[in-house]
XYZ file of C-alpha atoms in Angstrom:
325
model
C 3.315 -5.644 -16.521
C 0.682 -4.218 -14.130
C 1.876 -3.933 -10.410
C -0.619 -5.569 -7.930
C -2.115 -3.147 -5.443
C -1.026 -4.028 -1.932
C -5.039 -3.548 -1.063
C -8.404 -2.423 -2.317
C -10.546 -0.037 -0.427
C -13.423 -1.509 -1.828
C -13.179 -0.907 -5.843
C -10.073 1.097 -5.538
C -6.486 0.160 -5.705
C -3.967 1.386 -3.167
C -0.793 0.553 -4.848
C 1.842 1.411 -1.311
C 1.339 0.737 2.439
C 2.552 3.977 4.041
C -0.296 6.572 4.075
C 0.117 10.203 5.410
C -2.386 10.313 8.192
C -5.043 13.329 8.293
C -4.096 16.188 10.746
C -5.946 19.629 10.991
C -4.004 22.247 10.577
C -0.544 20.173 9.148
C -1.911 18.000 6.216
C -2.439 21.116 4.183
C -2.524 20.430 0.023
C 1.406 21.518 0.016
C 2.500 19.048 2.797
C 0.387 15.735 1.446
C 1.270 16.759 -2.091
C 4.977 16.347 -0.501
C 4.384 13.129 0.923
C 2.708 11.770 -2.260
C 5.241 12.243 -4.114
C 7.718 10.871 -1.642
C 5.382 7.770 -1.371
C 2.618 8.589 0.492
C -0.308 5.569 -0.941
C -2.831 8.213 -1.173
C -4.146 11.786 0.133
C -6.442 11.946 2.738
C -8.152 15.951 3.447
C -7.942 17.731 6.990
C -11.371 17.220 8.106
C -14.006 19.126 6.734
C -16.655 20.032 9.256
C -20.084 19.391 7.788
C -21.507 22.909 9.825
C -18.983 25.193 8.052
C -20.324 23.573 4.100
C -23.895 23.209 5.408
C -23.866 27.658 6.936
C -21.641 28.583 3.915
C -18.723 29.318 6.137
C -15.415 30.081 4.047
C -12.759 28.180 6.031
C -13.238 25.145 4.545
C -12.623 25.802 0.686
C -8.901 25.622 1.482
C -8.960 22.176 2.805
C -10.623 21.018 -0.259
C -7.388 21.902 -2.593
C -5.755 19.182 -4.210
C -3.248 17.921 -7.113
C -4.249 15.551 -9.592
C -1.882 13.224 -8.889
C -2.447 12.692 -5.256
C -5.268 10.346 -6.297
C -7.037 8.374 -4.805
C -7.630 11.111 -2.628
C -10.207 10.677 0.625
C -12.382 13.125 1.717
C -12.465 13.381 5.506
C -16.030 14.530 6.933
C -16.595 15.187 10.400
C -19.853 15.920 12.204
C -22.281 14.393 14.451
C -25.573 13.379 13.127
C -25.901 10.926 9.615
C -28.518 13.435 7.780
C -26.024 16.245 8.334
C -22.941 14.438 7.474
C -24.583 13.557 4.610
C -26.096 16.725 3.619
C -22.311 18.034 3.431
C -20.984 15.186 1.393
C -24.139 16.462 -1.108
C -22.361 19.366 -1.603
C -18.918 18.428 -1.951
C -18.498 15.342 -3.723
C -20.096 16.517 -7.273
C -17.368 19.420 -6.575
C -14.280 17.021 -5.634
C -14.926 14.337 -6.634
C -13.195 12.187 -4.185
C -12.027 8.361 -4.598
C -13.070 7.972 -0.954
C -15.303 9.294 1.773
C -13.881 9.135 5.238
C -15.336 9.579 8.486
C -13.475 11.475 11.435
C -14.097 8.958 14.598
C -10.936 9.937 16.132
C -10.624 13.598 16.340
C -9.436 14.425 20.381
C -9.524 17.870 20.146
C -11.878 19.580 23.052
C -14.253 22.107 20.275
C -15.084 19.204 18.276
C -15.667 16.410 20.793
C -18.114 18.989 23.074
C -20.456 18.828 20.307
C -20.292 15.314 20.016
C -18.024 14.892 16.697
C -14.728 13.060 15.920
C -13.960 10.825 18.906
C -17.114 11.456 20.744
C -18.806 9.385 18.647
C -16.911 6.463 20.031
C -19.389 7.042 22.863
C -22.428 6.560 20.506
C -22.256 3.317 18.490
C -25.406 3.691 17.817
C -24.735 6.705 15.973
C -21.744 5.311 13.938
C -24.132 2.740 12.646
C -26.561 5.202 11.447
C -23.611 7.822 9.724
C -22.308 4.166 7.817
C -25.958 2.929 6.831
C -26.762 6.215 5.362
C -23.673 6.892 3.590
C -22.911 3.752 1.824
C -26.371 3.933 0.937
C -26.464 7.345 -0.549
C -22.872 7.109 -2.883
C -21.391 4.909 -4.665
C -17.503 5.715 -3.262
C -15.635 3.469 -0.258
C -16.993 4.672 3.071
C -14.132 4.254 5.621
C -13.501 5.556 9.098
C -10.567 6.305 11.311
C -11.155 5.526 14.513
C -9.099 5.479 18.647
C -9.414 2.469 20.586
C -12.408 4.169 22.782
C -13.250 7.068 24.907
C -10.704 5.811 27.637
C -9.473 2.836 29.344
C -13.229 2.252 30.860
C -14.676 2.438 27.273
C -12.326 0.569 24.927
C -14.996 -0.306 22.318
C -13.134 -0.457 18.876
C -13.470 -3.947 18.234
C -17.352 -3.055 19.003
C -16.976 0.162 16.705
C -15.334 -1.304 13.864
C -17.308 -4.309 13.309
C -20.127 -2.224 13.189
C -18.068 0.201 10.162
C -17.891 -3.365 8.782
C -21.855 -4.928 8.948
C -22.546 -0.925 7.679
C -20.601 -1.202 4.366
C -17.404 0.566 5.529
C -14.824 -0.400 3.291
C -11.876 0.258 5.531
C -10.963 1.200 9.206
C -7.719 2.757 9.875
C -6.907 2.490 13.796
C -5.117 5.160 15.905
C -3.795 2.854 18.927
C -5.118 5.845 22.018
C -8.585 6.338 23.593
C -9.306 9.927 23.338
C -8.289 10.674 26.798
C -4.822 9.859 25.922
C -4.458 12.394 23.100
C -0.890 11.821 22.069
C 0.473 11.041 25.140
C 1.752 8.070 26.344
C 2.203 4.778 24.425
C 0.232 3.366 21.502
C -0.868 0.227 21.566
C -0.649 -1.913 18.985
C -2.553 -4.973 19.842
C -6.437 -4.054 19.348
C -4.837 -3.376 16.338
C -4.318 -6.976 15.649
C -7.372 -7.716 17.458
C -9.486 -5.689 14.700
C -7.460 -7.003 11.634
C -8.529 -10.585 12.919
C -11.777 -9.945 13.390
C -12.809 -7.977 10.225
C -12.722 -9.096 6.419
C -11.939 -5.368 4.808
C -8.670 -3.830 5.205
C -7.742 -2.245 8.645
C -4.539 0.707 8.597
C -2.486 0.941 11.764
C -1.428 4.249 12.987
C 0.493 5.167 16.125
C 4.471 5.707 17.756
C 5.496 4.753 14.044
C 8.619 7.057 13.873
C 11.139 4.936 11.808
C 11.347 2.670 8.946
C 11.802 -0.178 11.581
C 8.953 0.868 13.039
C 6.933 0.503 9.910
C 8.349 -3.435 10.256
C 7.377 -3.989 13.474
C 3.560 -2.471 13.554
C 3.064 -4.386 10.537
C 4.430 -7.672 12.096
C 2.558 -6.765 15.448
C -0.719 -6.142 13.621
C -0.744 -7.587 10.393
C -2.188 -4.319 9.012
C -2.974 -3.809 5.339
C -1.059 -0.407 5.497
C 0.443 1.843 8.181
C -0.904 5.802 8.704
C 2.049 7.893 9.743
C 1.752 11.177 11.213
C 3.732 12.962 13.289
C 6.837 11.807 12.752
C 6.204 12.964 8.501
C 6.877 16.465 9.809
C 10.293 17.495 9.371
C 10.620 13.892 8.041
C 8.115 13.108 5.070
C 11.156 10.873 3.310
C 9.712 8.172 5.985
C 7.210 7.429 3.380
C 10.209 6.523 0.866
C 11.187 4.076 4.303
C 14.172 6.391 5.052
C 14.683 7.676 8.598
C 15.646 11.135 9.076
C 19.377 10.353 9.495
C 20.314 8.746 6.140
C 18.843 12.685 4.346
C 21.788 14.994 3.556
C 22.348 18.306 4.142
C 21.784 18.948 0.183
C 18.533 16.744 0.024
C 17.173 18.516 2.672
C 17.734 22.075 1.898
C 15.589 21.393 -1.784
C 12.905 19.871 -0.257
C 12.473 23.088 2.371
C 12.929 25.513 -0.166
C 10.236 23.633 -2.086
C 8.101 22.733 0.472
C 8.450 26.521 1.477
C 7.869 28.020 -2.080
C 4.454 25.303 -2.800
C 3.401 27.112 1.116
C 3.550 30.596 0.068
C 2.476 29.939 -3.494
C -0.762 28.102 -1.762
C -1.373 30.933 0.857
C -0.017 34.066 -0.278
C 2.489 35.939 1.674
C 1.239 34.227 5.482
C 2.397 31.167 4.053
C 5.394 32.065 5.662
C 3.921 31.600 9.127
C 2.101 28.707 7.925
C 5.622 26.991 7.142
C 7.050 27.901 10.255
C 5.858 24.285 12.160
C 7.481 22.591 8.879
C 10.314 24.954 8.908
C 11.544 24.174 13.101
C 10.833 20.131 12.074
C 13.514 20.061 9.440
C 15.753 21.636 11.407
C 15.242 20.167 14.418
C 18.259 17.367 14.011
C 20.846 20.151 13.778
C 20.502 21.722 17.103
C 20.845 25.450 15.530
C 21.570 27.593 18.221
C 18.037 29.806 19.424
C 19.762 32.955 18.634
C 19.693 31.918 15.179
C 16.554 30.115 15.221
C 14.330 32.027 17.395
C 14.529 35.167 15.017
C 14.621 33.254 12.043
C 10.792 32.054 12.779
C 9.884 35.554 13.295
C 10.262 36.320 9.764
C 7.126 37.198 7.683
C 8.626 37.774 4.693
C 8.502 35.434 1.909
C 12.003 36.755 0.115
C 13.938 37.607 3.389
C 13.370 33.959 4.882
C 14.432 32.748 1.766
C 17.378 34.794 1.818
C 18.298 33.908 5.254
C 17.383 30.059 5.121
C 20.543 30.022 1.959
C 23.018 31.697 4.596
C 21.631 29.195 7.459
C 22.414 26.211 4.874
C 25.756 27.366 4.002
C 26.761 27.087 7.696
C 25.013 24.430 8.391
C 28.005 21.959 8.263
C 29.560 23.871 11.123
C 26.850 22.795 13.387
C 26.318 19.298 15.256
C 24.079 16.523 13.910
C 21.773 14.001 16.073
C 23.116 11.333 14.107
């Protein structure tokens, strides 16, 4: 018997309501391939800025890796006009063939909102409109955007903003509950989140401050979201998508998934997969307060076969040091 999807982004089924939110630089093809198959609903790229396809530049080609199997897989564009957004997505989609174009809205970070990209366009609804218009008229693929709550507290336009993804053929908005100036600090909030889900007819994601699997409850009470983005808190804990919090993960469990995690890195990168994995490697061993003189020249290493070597030794002993649970 066919399972029911829990919703459609336009024609396509999202069967699972946890989805491993986009982050530049983290959601790499070894860490969302990890989270897929730990229950992450779908894959959804690092941005890929429409400048580096449209001058050639070589950055990008990475961010465009994927498995098969993390269908339905979203391609995340960023840029700032509609003609050169589009002009990008040209390129790329004959060549990836995504389920799903997505639209950076939410991007904080200082180089791409100076030119007027990722959350800067929260500042231009004008220009949101035009990017949705020309897209869903131009493919044939669920265009969705992720979006913050507005510039700031003075410019909280998202119910503005995503009504207008809405009336422009979006097929989805997924909500990160900050305005830009708040970055990650402070508190999400989770009501405009609710506000949006009432007021629109396609499905709207939370995202924000969800850290456990009771967390995942509550946003989804507080909201009524179609399905919850997680972050964050999936680095150095990407079982939450399998709704387990850090705690309940043995010793054992943990140890294959690094070793994994750490092999799929270097096999992906080369050799500086190593320093890649280093962010992963200080998250997963975060709850077991390993003392800096072990863990300070541990993520010095550059090695692929001498981390290895000394990640078995730092498992063995382990058990001698305290937990956080």
């Amino acid at each position: 018997m066919m399972t029911e999807p829990d919703f459609m982004i336009g024609k396509v089924p999202i069967f699972g309501d946890l989805i491993l939110a986009p982050m530049d630089g983290v959601t790499d093809q070894p860490f969302r391939a990890l989270c897929r198959e730990l229950g992450s609903a779908m894959s959804v790229t690092e941005f890929i800025n429409a400048l580096d396809v449209l001058t050639g530049h070589p950055r990008y080609h990475h961010r465009l890796a994927f498995k098969p199997y993390e269908r339905p897989l979203s391609l995340q564009m960023l840029g700032d006009e509609a003609e050169q957004i589009l002009a990008a997505a040209e390129q790329l989609v004959p060549q990836v063939q995504p389920d799903v174009i997505d639209i950076n809205l939410g991007c904080q970070s200082k180089n791409v909102t100076s030119r007027g990209a990722g959350a800067a366009l929260m500042l231009a609804p004008e220009k949101i409109a035009d990017i949705f218009r020309t897209m869903t008229a131009h493919f044939n693929l669920p265009i969705t955007g992720k979006i913050r709550l507005g510039w700031d507290d003075e410019h909280l336009n998202y119910l503005e903003v995503a009504q207008i993804i809405q009336d422009n053929g979006g097929a989805m908005v997924a909500v990160h509950g900050r305005t830009r100036k708040q970055a990650y600090r402070g508190k999400a909030r989770w009501e405009p989140i609710r506000e949006i889900k009432t007021a629109l007819q396609i499905p709207v994601i939370a995202n924000g401050d969800v850290r456990t699997k009771s967390d995942i409850v509550r946003i989804k009470q507080e909201t009524g979201c179609d399905g919850v983005m997680i972050g964050q808190a999936a680095v150095g804990n990407p079982w939450i998508f399998s709704r387990m919090d850090r705690d309940e993960i043995t010793i054992p469990t943990v140890e294959k998934v690094v070793f994994k995690h750490l092999d799929d890195t270097v096999r992906f990168y080369g050799e500086r997969g190593v320093i890649t994995f280093r962010k992963f490697l200080k998250a997963y061993l975060e709850p077991y307060h390993v003392p800096h003189e072990v863990l300070l020249p541990l993520l010095k290493i550059k090695d692929p076969e001498e981390i290895s070597r000394t990640l078995k030794v730092l498992f063995n002993n382990l058990k001698n040091y305290p937990t956080s649970r």
